[in-house]
CSV table of C-alpha atoms and ligand atoms in Angstrom, one decimal:
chain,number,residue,atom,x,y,z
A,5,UNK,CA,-6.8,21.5,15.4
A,6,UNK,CA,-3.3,21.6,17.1
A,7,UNK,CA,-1.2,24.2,14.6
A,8,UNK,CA,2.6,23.3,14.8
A,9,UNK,CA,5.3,25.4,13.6
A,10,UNK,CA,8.9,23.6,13.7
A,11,UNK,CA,12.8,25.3,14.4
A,12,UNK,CA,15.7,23.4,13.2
A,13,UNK,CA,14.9,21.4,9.7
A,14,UNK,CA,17.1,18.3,10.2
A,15,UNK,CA,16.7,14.9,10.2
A,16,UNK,CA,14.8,14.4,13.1
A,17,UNK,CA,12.0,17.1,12.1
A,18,UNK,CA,11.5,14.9,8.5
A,19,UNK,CA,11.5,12.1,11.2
A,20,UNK,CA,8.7,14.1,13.3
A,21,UNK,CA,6.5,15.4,10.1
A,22,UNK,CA,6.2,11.7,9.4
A,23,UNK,CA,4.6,11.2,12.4
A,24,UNK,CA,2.4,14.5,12.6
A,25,UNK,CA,0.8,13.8,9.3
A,26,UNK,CA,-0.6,10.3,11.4
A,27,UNK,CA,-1.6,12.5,14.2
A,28,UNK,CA,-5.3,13.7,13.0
A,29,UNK,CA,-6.3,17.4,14.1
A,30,UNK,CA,-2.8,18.7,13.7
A,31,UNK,CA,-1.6,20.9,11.0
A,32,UNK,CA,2.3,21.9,10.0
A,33,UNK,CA,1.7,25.7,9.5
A,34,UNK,CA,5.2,27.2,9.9
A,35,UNK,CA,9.1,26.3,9.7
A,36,UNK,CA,12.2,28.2,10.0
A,37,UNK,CA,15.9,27.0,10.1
A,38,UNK,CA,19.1,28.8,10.0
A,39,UNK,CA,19.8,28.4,6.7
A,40,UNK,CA,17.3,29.3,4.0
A,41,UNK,CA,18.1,26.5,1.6
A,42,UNK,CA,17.1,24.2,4.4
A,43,UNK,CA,13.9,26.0,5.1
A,44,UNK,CA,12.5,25.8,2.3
A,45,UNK,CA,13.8,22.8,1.0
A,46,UNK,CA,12.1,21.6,3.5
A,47,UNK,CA,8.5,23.3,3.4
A,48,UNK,CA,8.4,22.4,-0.7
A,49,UNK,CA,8.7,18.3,0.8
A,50,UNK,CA,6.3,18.5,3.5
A,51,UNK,CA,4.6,21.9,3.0
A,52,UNK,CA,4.5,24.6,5.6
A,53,UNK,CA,5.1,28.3,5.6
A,54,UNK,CA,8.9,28.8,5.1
A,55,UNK,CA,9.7,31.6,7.3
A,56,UNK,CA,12.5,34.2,7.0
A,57,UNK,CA,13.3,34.5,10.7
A,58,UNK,CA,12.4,33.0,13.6
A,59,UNK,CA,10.4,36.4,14.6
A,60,UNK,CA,8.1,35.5,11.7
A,61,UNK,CA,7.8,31.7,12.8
A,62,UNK,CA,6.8,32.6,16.3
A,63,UNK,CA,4.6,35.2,14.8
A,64,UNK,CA,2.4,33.1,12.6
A,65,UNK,CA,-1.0,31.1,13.5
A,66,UNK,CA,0.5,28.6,15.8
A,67,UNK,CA,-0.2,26.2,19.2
A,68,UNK,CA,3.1,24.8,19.8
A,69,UNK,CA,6.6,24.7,18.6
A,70,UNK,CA,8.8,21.2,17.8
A,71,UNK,CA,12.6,22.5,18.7
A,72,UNK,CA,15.1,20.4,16.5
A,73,UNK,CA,17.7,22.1,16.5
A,74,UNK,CA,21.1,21.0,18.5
A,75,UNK,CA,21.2,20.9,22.1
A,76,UNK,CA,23.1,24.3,22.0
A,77,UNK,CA,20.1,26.4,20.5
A,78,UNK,CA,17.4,24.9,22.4
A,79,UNK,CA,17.4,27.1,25.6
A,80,UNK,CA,17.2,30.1,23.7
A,81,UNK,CA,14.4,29.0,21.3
A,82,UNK,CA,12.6,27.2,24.1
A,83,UNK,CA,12.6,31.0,26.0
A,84,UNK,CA,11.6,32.7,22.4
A,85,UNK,CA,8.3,30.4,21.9
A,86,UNK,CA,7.3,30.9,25.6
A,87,UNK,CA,7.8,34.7,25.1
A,88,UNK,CA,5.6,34.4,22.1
A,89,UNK,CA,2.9,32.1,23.9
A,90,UNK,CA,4.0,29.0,22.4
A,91,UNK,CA,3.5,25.6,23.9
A,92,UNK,CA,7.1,23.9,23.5
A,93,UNK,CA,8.3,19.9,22.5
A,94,UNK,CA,11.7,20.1,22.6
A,95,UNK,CA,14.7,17.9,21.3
A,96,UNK,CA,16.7,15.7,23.8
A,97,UNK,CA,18.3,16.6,25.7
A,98,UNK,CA,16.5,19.6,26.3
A,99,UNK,CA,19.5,21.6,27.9
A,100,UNK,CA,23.1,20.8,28.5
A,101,UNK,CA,22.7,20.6,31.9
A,102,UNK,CA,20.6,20.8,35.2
A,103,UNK,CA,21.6,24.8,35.5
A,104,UNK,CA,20.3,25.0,32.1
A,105,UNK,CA,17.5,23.4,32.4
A,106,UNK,CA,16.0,24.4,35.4
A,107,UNK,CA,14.9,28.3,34.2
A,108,UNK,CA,13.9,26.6,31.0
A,109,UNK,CA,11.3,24.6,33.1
A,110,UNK,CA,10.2,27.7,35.7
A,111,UNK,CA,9.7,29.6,32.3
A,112,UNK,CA,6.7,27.4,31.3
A,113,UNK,CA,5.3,27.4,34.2
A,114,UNK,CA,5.5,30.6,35.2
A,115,UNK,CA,3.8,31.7,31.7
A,116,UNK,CA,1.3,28.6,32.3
A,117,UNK,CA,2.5,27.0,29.1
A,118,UNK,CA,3.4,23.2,28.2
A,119,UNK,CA,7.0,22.0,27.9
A,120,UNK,CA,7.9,18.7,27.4
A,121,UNK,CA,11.1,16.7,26.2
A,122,UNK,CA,11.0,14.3,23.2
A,123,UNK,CA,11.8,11.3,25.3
A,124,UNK,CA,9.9,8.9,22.5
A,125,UNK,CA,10.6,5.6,24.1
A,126,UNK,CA,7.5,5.5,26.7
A,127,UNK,CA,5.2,6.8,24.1
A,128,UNK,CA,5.3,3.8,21.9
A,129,UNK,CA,2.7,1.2,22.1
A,130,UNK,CA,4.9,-1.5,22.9
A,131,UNK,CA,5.8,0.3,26.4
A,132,UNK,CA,3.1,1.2,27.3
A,133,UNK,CA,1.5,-2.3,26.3
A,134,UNK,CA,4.0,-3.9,28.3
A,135,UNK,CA,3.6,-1.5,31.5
A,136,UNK,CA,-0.2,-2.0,31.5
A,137,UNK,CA,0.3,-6.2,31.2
A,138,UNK,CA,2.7,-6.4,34.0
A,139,UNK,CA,-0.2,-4.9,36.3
A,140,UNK,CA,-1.9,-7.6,36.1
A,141,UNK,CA,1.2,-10.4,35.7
A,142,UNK,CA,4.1,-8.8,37.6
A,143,UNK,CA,7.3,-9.6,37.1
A,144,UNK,CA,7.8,-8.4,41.6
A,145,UNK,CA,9.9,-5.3,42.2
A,146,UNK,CA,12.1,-4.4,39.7
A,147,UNK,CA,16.2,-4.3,40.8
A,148,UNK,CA,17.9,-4.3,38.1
A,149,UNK,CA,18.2,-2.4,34.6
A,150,UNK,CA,21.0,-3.5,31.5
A,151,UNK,CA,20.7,-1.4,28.8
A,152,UNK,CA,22.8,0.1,25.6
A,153,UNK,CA,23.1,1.4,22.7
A,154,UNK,CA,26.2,2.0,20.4
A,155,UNK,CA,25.5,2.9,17.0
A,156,UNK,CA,28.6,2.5,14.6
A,157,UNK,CA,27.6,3.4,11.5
A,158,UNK,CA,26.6,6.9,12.1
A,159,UNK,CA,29.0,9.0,9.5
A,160,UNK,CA,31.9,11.3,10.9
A,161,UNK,CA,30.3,14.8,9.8
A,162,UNK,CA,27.4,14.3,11.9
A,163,UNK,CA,27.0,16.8,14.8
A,164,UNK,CA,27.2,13.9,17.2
A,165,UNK,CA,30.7,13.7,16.8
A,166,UNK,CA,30.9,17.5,17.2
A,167,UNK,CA,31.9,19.1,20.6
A,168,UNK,CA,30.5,22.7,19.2
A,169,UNK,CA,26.8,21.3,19.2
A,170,UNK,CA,27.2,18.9,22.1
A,171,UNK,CA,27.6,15.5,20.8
A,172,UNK,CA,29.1,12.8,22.4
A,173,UNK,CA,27.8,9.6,23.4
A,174,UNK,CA,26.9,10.7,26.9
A,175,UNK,CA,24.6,13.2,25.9
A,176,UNK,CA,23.2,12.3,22.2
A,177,UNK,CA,22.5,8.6,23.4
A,178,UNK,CA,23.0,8.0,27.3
A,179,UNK,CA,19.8,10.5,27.6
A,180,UNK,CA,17.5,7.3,26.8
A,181,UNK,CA,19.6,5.0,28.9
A,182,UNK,CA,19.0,7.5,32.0
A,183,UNK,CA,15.5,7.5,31.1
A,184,UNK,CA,15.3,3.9,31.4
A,185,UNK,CA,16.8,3.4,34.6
A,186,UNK,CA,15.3,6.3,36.4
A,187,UNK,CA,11.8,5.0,34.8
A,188,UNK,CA,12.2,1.5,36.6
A,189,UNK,CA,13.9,1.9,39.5
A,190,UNK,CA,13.9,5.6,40.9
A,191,UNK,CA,15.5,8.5,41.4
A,192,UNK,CA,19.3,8.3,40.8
A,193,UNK,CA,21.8,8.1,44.0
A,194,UNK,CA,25.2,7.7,42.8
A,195,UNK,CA,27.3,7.2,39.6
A,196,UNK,CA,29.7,5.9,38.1
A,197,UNK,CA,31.0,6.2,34.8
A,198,UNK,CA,34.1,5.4,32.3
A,199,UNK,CA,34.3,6.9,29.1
A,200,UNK,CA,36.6,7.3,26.2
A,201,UNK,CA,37.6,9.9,23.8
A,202,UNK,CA,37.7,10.8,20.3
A,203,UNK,CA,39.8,13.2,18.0
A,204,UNK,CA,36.7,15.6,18.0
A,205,UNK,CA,36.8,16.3,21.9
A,206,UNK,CA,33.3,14.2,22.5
A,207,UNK,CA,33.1,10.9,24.5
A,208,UNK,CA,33.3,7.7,21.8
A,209,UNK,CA,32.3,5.5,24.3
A,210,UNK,CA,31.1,5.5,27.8
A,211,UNK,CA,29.8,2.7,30.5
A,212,UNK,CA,27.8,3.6,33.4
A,213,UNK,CA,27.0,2.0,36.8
A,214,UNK,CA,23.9,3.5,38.5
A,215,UNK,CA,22.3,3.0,42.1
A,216,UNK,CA,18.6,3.9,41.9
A,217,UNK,CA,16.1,4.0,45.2
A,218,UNK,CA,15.3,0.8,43.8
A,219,UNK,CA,18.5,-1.0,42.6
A,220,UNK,CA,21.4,-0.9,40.3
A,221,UNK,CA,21.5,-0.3,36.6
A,222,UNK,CA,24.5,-1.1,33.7
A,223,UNK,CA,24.3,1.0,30.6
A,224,UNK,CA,26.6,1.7,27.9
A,225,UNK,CA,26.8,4.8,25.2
A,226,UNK,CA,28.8,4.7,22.0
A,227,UNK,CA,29.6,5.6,18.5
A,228,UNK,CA,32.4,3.1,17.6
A,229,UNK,CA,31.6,-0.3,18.7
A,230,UNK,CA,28.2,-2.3,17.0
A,231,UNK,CA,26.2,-2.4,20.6
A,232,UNK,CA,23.6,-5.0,20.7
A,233,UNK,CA,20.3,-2.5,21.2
A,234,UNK,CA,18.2,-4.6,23.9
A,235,UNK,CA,17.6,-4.0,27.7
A,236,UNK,CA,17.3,-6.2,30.6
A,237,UNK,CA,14.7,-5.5,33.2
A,238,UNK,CA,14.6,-7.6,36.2
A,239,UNK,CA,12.1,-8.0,39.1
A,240,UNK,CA,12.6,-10.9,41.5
A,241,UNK,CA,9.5,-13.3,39.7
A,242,UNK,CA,11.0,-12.5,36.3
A,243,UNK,CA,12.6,-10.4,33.7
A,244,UNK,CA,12.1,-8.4,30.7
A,245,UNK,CA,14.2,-8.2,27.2
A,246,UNK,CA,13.0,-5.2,25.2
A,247,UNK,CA,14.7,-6.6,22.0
A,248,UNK,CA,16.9,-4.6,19.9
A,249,UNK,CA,16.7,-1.8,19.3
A,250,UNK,CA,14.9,-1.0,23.0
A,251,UNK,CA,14.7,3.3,22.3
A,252,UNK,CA,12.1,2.4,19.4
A,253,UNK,CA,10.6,-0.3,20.7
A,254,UNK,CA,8.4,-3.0,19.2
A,255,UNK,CA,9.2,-6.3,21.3
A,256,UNK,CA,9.7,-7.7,24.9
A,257,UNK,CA,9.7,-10.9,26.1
A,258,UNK,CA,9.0,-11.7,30.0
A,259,UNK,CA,10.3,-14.6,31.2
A,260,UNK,CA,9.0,-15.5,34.7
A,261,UNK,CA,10.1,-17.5,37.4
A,262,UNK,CA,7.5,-20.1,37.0
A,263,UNK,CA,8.4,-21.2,33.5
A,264,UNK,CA,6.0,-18.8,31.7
A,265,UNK,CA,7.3,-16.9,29.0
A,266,UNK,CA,5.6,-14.1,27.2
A,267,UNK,CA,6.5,-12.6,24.0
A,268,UNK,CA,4.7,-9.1,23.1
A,269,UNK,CA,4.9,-7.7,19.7
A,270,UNK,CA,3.4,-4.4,19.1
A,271,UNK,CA,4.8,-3.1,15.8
A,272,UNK,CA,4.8,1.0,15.1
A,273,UNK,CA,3.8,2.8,12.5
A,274,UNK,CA,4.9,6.5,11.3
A,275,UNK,CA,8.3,6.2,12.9
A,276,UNK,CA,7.8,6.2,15.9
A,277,UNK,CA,7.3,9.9,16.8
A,278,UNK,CA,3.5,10.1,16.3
A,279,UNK,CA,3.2,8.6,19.4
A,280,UNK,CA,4.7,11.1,21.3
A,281,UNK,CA,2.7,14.3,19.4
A,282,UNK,CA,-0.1,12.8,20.0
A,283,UNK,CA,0.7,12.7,23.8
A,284,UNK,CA,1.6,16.1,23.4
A,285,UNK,CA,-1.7,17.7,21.7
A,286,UNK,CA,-3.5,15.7,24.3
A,287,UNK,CA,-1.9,17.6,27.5
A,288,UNK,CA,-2.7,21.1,25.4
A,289,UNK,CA,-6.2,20.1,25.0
A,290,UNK,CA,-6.3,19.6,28.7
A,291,UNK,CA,-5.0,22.1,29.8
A,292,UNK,CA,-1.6,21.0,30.9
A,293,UNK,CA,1.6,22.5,31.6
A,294,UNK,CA,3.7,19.2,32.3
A,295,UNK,CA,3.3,15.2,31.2
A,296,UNK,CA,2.5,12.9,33.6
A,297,UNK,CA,4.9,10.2,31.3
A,298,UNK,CA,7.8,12.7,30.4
A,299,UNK,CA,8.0,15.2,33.6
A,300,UNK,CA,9.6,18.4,34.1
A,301,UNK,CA,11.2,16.2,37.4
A,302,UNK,CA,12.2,13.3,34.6
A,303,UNK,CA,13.7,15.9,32.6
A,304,UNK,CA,15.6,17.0,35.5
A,305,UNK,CA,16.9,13.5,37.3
A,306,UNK,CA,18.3,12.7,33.5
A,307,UNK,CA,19.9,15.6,32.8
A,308,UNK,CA,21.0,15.2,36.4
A,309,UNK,CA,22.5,11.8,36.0
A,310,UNK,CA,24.3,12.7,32.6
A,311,UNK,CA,26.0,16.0,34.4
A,312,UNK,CA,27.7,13.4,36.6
A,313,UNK,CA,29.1,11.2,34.3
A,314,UNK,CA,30.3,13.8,32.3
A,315,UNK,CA,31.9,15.2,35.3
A,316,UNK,CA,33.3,12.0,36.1
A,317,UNK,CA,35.3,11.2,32.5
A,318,UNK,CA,36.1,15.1,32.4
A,319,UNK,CA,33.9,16.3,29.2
A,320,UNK,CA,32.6,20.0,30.1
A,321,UNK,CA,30.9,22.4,27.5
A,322,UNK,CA,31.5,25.6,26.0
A,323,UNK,CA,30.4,27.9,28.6
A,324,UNK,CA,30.3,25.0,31.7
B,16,NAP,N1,14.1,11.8,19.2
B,16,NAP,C1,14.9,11.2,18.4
B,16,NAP,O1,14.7,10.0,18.0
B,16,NAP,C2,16.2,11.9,17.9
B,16,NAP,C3,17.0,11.3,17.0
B,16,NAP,C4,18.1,12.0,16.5
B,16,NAP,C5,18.3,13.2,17.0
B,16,NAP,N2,17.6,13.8,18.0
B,16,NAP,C6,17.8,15.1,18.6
B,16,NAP,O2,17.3,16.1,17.7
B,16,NAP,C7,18.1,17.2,17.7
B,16,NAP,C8,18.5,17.5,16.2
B,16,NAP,O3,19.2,16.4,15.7
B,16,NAP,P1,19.3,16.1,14.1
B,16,NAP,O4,19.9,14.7,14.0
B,16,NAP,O5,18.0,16.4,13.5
B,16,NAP,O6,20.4,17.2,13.7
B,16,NAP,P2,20.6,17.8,12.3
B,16,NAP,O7,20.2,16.9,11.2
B,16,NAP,O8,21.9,18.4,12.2
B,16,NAP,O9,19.4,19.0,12.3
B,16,NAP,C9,19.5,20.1,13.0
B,16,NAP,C10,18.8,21.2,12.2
B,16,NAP,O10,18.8,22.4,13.1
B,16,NAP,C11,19.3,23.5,12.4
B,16,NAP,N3,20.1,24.3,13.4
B,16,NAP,C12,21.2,23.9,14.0
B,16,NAP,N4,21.5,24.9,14.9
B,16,NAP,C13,20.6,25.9,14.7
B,16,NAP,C14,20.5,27.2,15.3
B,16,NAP,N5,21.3,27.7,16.2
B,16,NAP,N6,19.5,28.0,14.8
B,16,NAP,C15,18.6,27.5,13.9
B,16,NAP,N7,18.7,26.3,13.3
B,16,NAP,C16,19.7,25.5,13.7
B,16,NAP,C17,20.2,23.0,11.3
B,16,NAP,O11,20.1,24.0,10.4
B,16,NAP,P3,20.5,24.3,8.9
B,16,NAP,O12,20.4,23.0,8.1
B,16,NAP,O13,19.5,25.2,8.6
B,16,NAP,O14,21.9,24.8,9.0
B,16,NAP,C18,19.6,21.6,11.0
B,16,NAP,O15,18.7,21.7,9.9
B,16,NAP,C19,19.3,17.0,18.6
B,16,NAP,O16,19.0,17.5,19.9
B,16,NAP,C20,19.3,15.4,18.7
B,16,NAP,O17,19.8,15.0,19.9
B,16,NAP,C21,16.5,13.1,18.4
């Protein structure tokens, strides 16, 4: 039994209680928020121990800790658990930036515990479906990545729009476009990004150009325009659609060179975020520090590629 307790009750940790009660040999033991009302709001929905403090959270019977709260909180919860011998899955993105990140990772291992980032795209069975089938009918090296995703209908008080809790398209949704291109074609070598602003001091909308050790990607990040949600993956036999909307993927169709074309469907259930926990309790039962899917170095070349774009349209951080 993997005992979870959970910081930050928002709407991603419904999202990821959902998906821990279709994980079996886990158990929600323990929650704490900063306000109370959330807390146990929460713990009387999905049960759990509502906690006063975080002290007491970090204190009870416990494996690992889910972090979901903002961006801005996570380093100093991600140090708490590993103080308190706590495994850690922590919210994207992990840290603000690679300075950030880095003694957040040599804190894990240095206390031999596991940290990884909840990057849920590669965790769901469509990707990894489609990875394994393209062993054995390749599509040739892969050059080329398109990818997006601009959500409009996201309302205005949400802390994506907020500078405080570092919103913004770059970081809230150009974290899963990084992962996709560093995931198909390498580690990142230059990039280029425009990006426009908002009345709430965060990036709106923002377009990156990417050269990889492997080739070029196009991705786009927004909250204002109603983006299409699919990604292009080519190889020089063929190429890949992950249909809409490619960050929870069930869909991909491979057309190849010769004519053939291949449609994989691989529905998921739980929302999605099962997939990824039950990576997760995997590595602790193996004894692992790092995954081999999400790595600390993944966690680094995204963050990485996100510091430059931001440096290029001129968005820094409290603190930066
Ligand atoms: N993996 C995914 O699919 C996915 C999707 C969306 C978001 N996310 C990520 O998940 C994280 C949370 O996003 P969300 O949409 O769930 O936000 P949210 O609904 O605003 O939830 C955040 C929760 O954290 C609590 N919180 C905020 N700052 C805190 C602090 N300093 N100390 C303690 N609690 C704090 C809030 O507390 P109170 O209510 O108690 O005030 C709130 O309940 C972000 O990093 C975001 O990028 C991931």
């Amino acid at each position: 039994m993997i005992k979870w307790g959970i910081i930050g009750c928002g709407r991603i940790a419904h999202r990821f209680v959902q998906g821990l009660k279709a994980v079996p040999g886990t158990e929600l033991v323990s929650l704490w928020s900063r306000r109370p009302e959330t807390v146990i709001a929460f713990s009387e929905q999905h049960g759990g121990h509502a906690c006063a403090t975080v002290e007491e959270l970090l204190a009870s019977d416990i494996d690992a800790v889910y972090i979901a709260t903002l961006p801005d909180s996570h380093p100093e919860y991600c140090f708490a658990a590993f103080n308190a011998g706590k495994h850690v899955l922590c919210e994207k993105p992990a840290a603000i930036n690679l300075d950030i990140l880095n003694p957040i990772l040599e804190a894990a291992r240095s206390k031999g515990l596991l940290f990884m980032e909840a990057m849920k795209p590669p965790f769901f069975p469509l990707y990894s479906r489609l990875k394994e089938y393209l062993i054995t009918n390749p599509i040739g090296p892969v050059g080329y990545v398109r990818a997006g995703s601009s959500v409009a209908d996201i309302p205005r008080d949400h802390p994506n729009f907020s500078y405080d809790y570092v919103g913004g398209a770059i970081m809230q949704i150009g974290i899963y476009e990084a992962f996709l291109a560093v995931d198909w074609l390498g580690e990142t070598q230059q990039v280029q990004t425009m990006g426009r602003f908002g009345g709430t001091g965060i990036d709106m909308f923002a377009i990156f150009q990417t050269l990889h050790t492997n080739g070029y990607a196009q991705l786009y990040a927004g909250f204002d325009l109603h983006g299409k949600g699919d990604a292009l993956i080519c190889g020089t036999i063929g190429h890949i659609t992950i249909h809409k909307n490619w960050w929870n993927p069930s869909k991909a169709t491979i057309n190849y060179l010769d004519g053939r074309i291949v449609v994989i469907d691989e529905p998921f259930t739980a929302g999605g975020l099962n997939y990824e926990i039950e990576h997760f309790c995997e590595l602790i039962k193996a004894g692992k520090i790092e995954s081999n899917i999400v790595s600390y170095d993944m966690s680094r070349q995204m963050i990485a590629m996100l510091d430059k774009a931001r440096e290029q349209v001129g968005l820094r951080f409290k603190g930066e």
